[in-house]
CSV table of C-alpha atoms in Angstrom, one decimal:
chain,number,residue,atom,x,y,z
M,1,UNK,CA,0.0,0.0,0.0
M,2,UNK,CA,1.9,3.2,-1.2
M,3,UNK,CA,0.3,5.2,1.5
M,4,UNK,CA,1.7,8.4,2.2
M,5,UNK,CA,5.1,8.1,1.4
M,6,UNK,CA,5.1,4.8,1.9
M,7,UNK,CA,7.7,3.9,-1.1
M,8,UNK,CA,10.1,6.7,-0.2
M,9,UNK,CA,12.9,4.3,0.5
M,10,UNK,CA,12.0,2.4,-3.3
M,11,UNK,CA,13.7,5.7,-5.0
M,12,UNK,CA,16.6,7.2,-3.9
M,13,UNK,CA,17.3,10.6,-5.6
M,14,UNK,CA,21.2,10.2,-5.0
M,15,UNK,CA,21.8,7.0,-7.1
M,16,UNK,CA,19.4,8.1,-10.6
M,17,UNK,CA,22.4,10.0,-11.5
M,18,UNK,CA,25.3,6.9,-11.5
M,19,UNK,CA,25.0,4.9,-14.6
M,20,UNK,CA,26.8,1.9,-13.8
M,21,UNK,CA,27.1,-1.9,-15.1
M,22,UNK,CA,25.0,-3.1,-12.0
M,23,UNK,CA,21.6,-1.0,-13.6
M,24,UNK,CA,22.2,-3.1,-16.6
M,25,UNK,CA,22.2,-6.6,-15.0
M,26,UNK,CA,20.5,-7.0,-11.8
M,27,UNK,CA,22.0,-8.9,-8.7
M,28,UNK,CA,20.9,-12.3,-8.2
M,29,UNK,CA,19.3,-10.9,-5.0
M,30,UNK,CA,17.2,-8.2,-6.7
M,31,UNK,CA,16.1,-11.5,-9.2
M,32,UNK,CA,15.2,-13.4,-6.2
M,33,UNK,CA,13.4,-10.7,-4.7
M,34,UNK,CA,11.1,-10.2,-7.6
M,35,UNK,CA,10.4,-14.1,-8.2
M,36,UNK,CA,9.4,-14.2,-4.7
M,37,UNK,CA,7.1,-11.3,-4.7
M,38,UNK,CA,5.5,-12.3,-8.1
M,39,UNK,CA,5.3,-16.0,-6.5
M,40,UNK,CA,3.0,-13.9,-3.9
M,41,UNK,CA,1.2,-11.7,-6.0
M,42,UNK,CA,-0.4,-14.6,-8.3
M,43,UNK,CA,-0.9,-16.7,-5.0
M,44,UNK,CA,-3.3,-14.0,-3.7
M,45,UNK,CA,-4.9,-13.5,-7.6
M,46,UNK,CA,-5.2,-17.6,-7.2
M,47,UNK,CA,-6.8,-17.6,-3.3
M,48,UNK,CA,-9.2,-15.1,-3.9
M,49,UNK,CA,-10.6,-16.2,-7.4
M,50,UNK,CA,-10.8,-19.6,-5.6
M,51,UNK,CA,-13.4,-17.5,-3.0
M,52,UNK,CA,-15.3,-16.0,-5.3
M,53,UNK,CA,-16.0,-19.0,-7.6
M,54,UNK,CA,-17.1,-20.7,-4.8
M,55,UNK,CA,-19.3,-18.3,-3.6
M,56,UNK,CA,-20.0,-18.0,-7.2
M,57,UNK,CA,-20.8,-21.4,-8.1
M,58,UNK,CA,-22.1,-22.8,-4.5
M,59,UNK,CA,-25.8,-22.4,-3.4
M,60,UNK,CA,-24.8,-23.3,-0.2
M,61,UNK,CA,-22.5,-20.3,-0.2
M,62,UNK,CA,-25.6,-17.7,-1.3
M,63,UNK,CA,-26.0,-16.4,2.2
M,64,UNK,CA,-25.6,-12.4,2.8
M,65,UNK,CA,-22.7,-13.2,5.6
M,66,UNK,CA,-20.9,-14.4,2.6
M,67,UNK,CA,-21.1,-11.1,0.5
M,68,UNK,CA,-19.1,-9.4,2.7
M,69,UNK,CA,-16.4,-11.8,2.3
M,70,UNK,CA,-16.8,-12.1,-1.8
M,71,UNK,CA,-16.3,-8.1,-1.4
M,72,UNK,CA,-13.2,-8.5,0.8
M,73,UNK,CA,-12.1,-11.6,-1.6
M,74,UNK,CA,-12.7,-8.8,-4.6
M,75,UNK,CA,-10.6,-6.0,-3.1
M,76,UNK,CA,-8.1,-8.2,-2.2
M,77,UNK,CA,-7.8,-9.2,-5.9
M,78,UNK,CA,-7.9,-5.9,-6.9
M,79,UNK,CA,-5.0,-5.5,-5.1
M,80,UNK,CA,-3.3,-8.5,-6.1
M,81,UNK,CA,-3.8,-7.6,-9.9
M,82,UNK,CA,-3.8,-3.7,-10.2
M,83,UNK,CA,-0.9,-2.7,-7.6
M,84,UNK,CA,1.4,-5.6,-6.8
M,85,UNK,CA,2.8,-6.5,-10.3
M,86,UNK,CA,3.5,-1.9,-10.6
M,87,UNK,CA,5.1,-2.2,-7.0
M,88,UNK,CA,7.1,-5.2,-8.1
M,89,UNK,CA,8.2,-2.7,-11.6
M,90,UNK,CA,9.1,0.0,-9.1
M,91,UNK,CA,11.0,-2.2,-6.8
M,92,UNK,CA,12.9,-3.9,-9.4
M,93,UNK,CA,13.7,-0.5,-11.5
M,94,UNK,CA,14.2,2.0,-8.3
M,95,UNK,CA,12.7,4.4,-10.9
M,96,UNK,CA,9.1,5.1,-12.2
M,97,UNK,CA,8.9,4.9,-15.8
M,98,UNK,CA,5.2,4.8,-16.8
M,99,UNK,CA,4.7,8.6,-16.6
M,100,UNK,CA,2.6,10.5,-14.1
M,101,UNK,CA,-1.1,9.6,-15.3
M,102,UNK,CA,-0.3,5.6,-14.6
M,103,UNK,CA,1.7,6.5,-11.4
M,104,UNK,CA,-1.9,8.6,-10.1
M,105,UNK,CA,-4.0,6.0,-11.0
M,106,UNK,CA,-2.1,3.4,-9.7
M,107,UNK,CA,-1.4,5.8,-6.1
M,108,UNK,CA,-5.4,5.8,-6.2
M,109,UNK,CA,-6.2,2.5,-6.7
M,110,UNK,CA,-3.3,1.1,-4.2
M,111,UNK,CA,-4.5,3.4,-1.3
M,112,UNK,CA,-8.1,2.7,-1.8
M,113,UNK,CA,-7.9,-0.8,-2.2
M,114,UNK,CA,-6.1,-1.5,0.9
M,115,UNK,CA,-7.9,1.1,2.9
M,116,UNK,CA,-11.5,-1.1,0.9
M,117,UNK,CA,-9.3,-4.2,2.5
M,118,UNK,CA,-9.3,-3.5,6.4
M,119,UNK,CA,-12.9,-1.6,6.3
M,120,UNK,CA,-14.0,-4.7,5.2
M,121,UNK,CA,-12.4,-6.6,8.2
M,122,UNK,CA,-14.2,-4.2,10.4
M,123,UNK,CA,-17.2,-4.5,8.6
M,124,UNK,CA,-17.1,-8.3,9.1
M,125,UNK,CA,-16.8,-8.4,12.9
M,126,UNK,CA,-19.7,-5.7,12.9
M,127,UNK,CA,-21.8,-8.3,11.5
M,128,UNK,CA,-20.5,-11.4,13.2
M,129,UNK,CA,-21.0,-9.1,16.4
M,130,UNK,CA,-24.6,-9.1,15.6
M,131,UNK,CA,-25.5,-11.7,14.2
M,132,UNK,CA,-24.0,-13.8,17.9
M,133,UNK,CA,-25.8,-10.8,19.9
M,134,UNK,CA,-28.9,-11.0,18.3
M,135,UNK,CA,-29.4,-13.6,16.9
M,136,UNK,CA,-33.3,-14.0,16.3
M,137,UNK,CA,-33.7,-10.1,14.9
M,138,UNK,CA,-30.9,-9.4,13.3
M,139,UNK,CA,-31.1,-13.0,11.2
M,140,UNK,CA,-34.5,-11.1,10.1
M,141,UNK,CA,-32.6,-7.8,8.6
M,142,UNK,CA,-29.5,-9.8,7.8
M,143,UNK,CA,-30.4,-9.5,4.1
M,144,UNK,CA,-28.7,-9.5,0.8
M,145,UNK,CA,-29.5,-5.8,0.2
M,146,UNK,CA,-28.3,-4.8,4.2
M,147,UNK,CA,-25.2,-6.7,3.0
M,148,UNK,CA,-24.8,-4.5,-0.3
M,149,UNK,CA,-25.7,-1.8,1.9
M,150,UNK,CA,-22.6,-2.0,4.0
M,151,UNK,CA,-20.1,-2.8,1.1
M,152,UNK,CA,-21.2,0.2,-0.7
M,153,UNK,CA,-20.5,1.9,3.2
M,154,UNK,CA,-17.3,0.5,3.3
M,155,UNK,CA,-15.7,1.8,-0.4
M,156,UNK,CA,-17.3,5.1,-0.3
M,157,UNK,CA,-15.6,5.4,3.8
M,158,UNK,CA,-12.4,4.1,1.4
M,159,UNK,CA,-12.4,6.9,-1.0
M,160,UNK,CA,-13.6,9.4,1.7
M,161,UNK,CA,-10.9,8.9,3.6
M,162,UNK,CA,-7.9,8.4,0.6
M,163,UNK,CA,-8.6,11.1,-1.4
M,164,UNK,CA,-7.1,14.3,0.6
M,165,UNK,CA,-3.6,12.8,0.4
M,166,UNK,CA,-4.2,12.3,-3.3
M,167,UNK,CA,-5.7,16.0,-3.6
M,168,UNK,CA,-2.6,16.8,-1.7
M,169,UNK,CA,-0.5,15.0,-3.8
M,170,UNK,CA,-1.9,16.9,-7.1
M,171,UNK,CA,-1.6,20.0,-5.4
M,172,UNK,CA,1.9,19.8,-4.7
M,173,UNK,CA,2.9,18.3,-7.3
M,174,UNK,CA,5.1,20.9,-8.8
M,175,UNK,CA,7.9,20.0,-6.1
M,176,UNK,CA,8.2,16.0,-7.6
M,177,UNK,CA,10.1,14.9,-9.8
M,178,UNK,CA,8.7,12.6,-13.1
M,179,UNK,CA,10.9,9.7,-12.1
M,180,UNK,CA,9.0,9.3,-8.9
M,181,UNK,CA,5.5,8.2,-7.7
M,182,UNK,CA,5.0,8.7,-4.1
M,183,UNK,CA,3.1,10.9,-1.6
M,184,UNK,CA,5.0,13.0,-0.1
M,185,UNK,CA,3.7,15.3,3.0
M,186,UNK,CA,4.3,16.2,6.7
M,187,UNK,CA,1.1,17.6,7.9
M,188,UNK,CA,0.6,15.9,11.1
M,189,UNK,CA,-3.4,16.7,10.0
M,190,UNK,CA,-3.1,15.1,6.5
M,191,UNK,CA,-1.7,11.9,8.3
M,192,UNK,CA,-3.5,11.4,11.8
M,193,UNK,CA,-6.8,12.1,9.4
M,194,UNK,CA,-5.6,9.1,6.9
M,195,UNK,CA,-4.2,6.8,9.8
M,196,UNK,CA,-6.5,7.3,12.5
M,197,UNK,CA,-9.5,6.0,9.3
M,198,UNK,CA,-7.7,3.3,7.4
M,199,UNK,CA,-6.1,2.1,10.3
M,200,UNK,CA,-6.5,2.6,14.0
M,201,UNK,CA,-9.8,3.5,14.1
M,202,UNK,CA,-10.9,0.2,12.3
M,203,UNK,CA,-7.8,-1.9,14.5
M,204,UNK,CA,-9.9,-0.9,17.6
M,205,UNK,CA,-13.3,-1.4,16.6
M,206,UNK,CA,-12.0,-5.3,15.9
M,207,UNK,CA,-10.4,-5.7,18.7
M,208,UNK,CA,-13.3,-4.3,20.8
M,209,UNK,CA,-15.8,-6.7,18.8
M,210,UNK,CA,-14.3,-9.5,18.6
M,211,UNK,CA,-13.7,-9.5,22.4
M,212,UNK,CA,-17.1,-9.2,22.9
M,213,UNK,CA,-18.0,-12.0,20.2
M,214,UNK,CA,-15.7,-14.2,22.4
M,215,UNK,CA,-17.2,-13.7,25.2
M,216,UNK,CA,-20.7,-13.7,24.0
M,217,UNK,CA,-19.6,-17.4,22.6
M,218,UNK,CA,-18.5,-18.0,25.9
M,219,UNK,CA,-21.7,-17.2,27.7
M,220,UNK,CA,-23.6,-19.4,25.2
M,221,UNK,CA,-22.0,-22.7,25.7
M,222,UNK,CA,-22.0,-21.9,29.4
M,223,UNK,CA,-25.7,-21.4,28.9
M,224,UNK,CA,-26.2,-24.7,27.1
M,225,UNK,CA,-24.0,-26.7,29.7
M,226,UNK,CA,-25.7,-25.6,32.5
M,227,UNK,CA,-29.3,-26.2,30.5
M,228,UNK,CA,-28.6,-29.9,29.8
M,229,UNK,CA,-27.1,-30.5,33.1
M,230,UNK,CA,-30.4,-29.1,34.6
M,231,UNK,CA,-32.2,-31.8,32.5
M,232,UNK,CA,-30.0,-34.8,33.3
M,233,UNK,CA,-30.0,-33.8,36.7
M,234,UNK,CA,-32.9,-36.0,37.6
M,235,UNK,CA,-31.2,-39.2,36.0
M,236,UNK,CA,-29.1,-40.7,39.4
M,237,UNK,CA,-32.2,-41.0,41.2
M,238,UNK,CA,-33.0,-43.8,39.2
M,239,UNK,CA,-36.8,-42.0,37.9
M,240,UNK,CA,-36.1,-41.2,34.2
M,241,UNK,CA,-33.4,-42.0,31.5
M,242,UNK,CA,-32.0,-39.8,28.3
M,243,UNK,CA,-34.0,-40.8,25.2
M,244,UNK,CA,-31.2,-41.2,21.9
M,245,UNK,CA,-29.8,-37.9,21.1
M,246,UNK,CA,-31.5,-36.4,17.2
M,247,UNK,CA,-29.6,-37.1,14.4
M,248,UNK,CA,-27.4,-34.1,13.8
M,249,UNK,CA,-27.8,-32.0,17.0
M,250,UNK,CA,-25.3,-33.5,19.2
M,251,UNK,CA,-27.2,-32.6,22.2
M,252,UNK,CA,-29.5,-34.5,24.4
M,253,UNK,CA,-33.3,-34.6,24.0
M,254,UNK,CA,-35.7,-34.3,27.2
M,255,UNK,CA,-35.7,-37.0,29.6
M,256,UNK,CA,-38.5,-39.1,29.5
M,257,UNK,CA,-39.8,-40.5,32.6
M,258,UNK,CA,-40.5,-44.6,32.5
M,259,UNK,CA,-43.5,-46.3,32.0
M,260,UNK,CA,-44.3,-49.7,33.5
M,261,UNK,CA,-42.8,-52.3,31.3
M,262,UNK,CA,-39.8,-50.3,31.2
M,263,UNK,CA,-39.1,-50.3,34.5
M,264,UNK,CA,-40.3,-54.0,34.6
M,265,UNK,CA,-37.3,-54.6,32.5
M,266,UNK,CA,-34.7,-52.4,33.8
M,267,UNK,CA,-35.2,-53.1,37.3
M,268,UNK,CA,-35.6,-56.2,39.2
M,269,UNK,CA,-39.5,-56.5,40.6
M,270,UNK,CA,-40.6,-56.7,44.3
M,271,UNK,CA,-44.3,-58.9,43.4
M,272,UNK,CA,-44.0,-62.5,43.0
M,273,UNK,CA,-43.9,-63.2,39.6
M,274,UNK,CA,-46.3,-66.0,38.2
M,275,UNK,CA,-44.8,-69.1,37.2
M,276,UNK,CA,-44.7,-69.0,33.4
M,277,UNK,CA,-42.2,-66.2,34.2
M,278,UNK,CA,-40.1,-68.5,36.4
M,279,UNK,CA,-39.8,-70.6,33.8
M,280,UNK,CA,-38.3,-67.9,31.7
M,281,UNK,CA,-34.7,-68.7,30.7
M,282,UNK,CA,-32.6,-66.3,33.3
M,283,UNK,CA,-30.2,-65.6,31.0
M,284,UNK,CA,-32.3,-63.5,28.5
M,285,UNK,CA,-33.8,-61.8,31.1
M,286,UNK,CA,-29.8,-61.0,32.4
M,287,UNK,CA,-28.9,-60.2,29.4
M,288,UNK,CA,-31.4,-57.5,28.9
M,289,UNK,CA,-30.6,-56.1,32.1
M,290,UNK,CA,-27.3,-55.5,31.3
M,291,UNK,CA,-27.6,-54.6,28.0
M,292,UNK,CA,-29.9,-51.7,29.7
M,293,UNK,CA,-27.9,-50.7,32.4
M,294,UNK,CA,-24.7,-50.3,30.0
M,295,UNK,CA,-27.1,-48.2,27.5
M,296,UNK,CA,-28.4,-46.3,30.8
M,297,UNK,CA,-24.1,-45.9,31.9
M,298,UNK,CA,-23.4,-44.9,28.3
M,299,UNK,CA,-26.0,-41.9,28.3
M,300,UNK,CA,-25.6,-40.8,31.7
M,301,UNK,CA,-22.1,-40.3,31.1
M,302,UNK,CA,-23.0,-37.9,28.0
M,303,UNK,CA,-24.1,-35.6,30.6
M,304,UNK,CA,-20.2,-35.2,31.8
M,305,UNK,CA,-19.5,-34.7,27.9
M,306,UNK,CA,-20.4,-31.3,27.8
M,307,UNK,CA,-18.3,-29.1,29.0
M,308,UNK,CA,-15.3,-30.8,27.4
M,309,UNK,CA,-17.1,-30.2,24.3
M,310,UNK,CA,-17.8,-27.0,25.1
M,311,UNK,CA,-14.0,-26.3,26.4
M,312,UNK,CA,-12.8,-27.2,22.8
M,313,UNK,CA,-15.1,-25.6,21.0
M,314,UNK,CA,-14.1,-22.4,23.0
M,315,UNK,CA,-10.4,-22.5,21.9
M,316,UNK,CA,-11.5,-23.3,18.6
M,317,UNK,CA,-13.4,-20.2,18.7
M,318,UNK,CA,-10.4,-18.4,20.6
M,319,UNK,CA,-8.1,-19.7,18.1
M,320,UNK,CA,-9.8,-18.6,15.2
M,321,UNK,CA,-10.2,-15.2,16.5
M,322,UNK,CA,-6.4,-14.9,17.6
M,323,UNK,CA,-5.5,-15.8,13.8
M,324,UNK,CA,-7.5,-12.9,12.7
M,325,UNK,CA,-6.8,-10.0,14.8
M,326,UNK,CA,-3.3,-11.4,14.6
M,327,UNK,CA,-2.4,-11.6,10.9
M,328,UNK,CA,-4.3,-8.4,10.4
M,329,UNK,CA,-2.1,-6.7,13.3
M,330,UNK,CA,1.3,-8.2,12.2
M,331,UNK,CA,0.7,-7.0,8.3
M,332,UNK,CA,-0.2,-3.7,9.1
M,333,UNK,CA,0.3,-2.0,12.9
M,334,UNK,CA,4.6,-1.5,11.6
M,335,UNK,CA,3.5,0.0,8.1
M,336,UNK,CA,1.3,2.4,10.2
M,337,UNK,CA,3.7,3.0,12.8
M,338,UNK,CA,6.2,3.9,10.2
M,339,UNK,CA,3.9,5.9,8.9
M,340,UNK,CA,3.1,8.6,12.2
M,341,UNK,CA,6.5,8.5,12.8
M,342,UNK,CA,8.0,9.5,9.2
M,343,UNK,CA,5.5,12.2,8.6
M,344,UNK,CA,5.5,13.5,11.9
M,345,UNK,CA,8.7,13.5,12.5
M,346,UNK,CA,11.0,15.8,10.0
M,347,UNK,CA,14.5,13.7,10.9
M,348,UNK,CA,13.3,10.4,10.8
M,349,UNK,CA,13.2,8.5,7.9
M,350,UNK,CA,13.0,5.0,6.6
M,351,UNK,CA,15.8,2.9,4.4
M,352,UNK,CA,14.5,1.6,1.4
M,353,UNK,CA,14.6,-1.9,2.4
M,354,UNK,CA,12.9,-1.9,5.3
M,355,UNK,CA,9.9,0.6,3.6
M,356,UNK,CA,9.4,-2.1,0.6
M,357,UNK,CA,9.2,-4.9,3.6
M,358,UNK,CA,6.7,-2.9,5.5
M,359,UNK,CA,4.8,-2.0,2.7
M,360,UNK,CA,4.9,-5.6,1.4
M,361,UNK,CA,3.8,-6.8,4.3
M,362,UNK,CA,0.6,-4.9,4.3
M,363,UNK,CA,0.1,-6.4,1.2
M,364,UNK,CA,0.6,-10.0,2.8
M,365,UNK,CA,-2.7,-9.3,4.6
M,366,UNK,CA,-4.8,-9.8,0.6
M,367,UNK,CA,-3.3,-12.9,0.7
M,368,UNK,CA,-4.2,-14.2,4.0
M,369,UNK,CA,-7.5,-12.8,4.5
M,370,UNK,CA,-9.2,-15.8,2.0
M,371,UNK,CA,-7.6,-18.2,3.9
M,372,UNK,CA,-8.4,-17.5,7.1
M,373,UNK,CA,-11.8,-15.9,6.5
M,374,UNK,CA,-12.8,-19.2,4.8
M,375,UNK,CA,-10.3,-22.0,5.9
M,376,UNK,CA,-12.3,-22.4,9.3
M,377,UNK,CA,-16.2,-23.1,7.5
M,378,UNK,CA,-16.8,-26.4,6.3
M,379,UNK,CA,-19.2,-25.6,3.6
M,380,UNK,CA,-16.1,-23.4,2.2
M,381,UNK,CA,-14.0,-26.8,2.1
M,382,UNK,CA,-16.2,-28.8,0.3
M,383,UNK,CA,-16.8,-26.1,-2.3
M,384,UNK,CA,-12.7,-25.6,-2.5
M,385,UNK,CA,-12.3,-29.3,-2.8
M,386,UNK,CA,-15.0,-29.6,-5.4
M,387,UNK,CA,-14.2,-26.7,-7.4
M,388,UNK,CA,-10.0,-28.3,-7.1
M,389,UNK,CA,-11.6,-31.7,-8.7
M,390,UNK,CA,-13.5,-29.6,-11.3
M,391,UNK,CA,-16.8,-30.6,-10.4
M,392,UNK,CA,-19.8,-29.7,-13.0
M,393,UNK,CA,-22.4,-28.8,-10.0
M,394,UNK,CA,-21.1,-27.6,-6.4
């Protein structure tokens, strides 16, 4: 993301003047370099085509939670195709040679795209937020057009927010030179304004959200423990037993109390029986017992199943959210940091390798928000896996 100044270390103004034999053949370095950036760029054109086909092709997929990560898997592209191969150019030339008009619409469409990239992360958790909160109303208004609704939000906050430093940039542009395509400004207004909306202001509404998502999660399987211990409760005194749990649910239906040849069976009777009974083999009738005391054991111990199930389901849940807030902190809190510091601060300044790896690894985040947005949903794998054997109908 070539975001205020971002690429200031990718040009240095005190080489363009030594014509030397390295320009002519580049270090095997500078070679790996670009092999292993293309290598990421088409990954991330690859992952994100593979999301949107699915959603796409899959009916299963048609739901409006999934729009908002089709529109994430679409900026992300976007970003893959329109602004890493020119960054890769500019990287491998240290010059910018496509004239001024490409080098704006390229600035334009690299700082909108990424700042389109982490709205849509907070846009995500808003709706996850809700749709745990509340569940029964908001699954009412969680609709196709409320989902178009907020992508259309999210791009026009985008170009809200990216288009003073690109005003800026056109306004000052008599001060650059044509060999460079960069944003260059040290208003602490122009930056804290750009930051504080592509950035920070989104980083904390995720983090905020997504805590509260956890524990929302938490509260619920807490919930659902304590409700089926409350209805197994009554099965050590003997007076009812589980019925089968429903195919599917993997919880426990309502006890159901027993009737009389039940009990007959499961437990030994105090009348006399009569004497065709006597003459019953006492095997069968041993066997049966056991067969429903085992089946009685086996059920009853279900009830002590719970909260293990519900203890791995939490760290699920809290390792899902970790890799999310994660990846999308370590790709872009240093680019961001760099950013404050070098525009605020009129003797600091970046070297060019460590601004193309901070800017790079902004970019990192388009390719792992398909795979972690999508990795953890079982209807995504099958739909991956079937569109990877070429299926006709998903």
């Amino acid at each position: 993301m070539d975001f205020f100044n971002c690429t200031d270390g990718v040009f240095s103004p005190g080489d363009c003047g030594n014509d030397t034999l390295e320009t002519t053949k580049p270090p095997s370095s500078k070679v790996l370099l670009t092999v292993t950036l293309s290598a990421m760029a088409i990954l991330t054109t690859f992952f994100n085509c593979l999301v949107i086909t699915a959603i796409a092709v899959t009916r299963k997929l048609h739901h409006p939670a999934n729009y908002l990560i089709c529109s994430l898997a679409v900026t992300d592209l976007l970003v893959a195709v329109l602004v890493m191969p020119f960054s890769i150019m500019y990287i491998q030339r240290e010059v910018w040679v496509m004239g001024q008009v490409l080098c704006t619409i390229w600035l334009s469409v690299d700082v909108t795209c990424c700042t389109c990239s982490i709205l849509h992360l907070a846009a995500i958790a808003v709706d996850r937020y809700r749709a745990i909160t509340d569940a029964v109303e908001y699954s009412r208004k969680r609709t196709g057009a409320r989902a178009g609704a907020m992508v259309a939000v999210v791009w026009l906050l985008s170009i809200l927010i990216s288009l003073p430093p690109l005003l800026w940039r056109h306004y000052s542009e008599g001060g650059e030179q044509e060999d460079q395509c960069i944003i260059i400004h040290h208003h602490i207004a122009f930056t804290l304004y750009s930051t504080l909306g592509a950035f920070y202001i989104p980083l904390l509404l995720i983090l905020i959200l997504y805590y509260k998502i956890y524990r929302a999660a938490q509260t619920l399987y807490m919930r659902r423990e304590a409700s089926r211990a409350s209805r197994y409760s009554s099965v050590t005194n003997g007076s009812v037993i589980p019925s089968t749990f429903p195919s599917g649910d993997g919880g426990p239906r309502s006890p159901e109390p027993l009737n009389p040849q039940e009990k007959s069976i499961s437990e030994p009777s105090t009348e006399e029986p009569p004497r065709e009974r006597m003459r019953a083999p006492s095997r069968a009738f041993q066997s049966k017992s056991r067969r429903h005391e085992s089946r009685s054991e086996s059920r009853r111990s279900q009830l002590y199943q719970g909260p293990r199930i519900s203890g791995s389901r939490e760290r699920k849940a809290a390792s899902t959210l970790g890799l999310i807030i994660g990846a999308f902190v370590v790709c872009w809190l240093p680019f961001f940091v760099k950013e404050v510091i070098v525009n605020t601060c009129g003797s600091c300044s970046t070297s060019m390798e460590m601004a193309d790896f901070l800017t790079w690894l902004g970019y990192l985040n388009s390719l792992i928000n398909p795979l972690i947005y999508t990795i953890f949903n079982e209807d995504f794998k099958k739909a991956f896996q079937r569109l990877v054997r070429c299926s006709h109908y998903l």
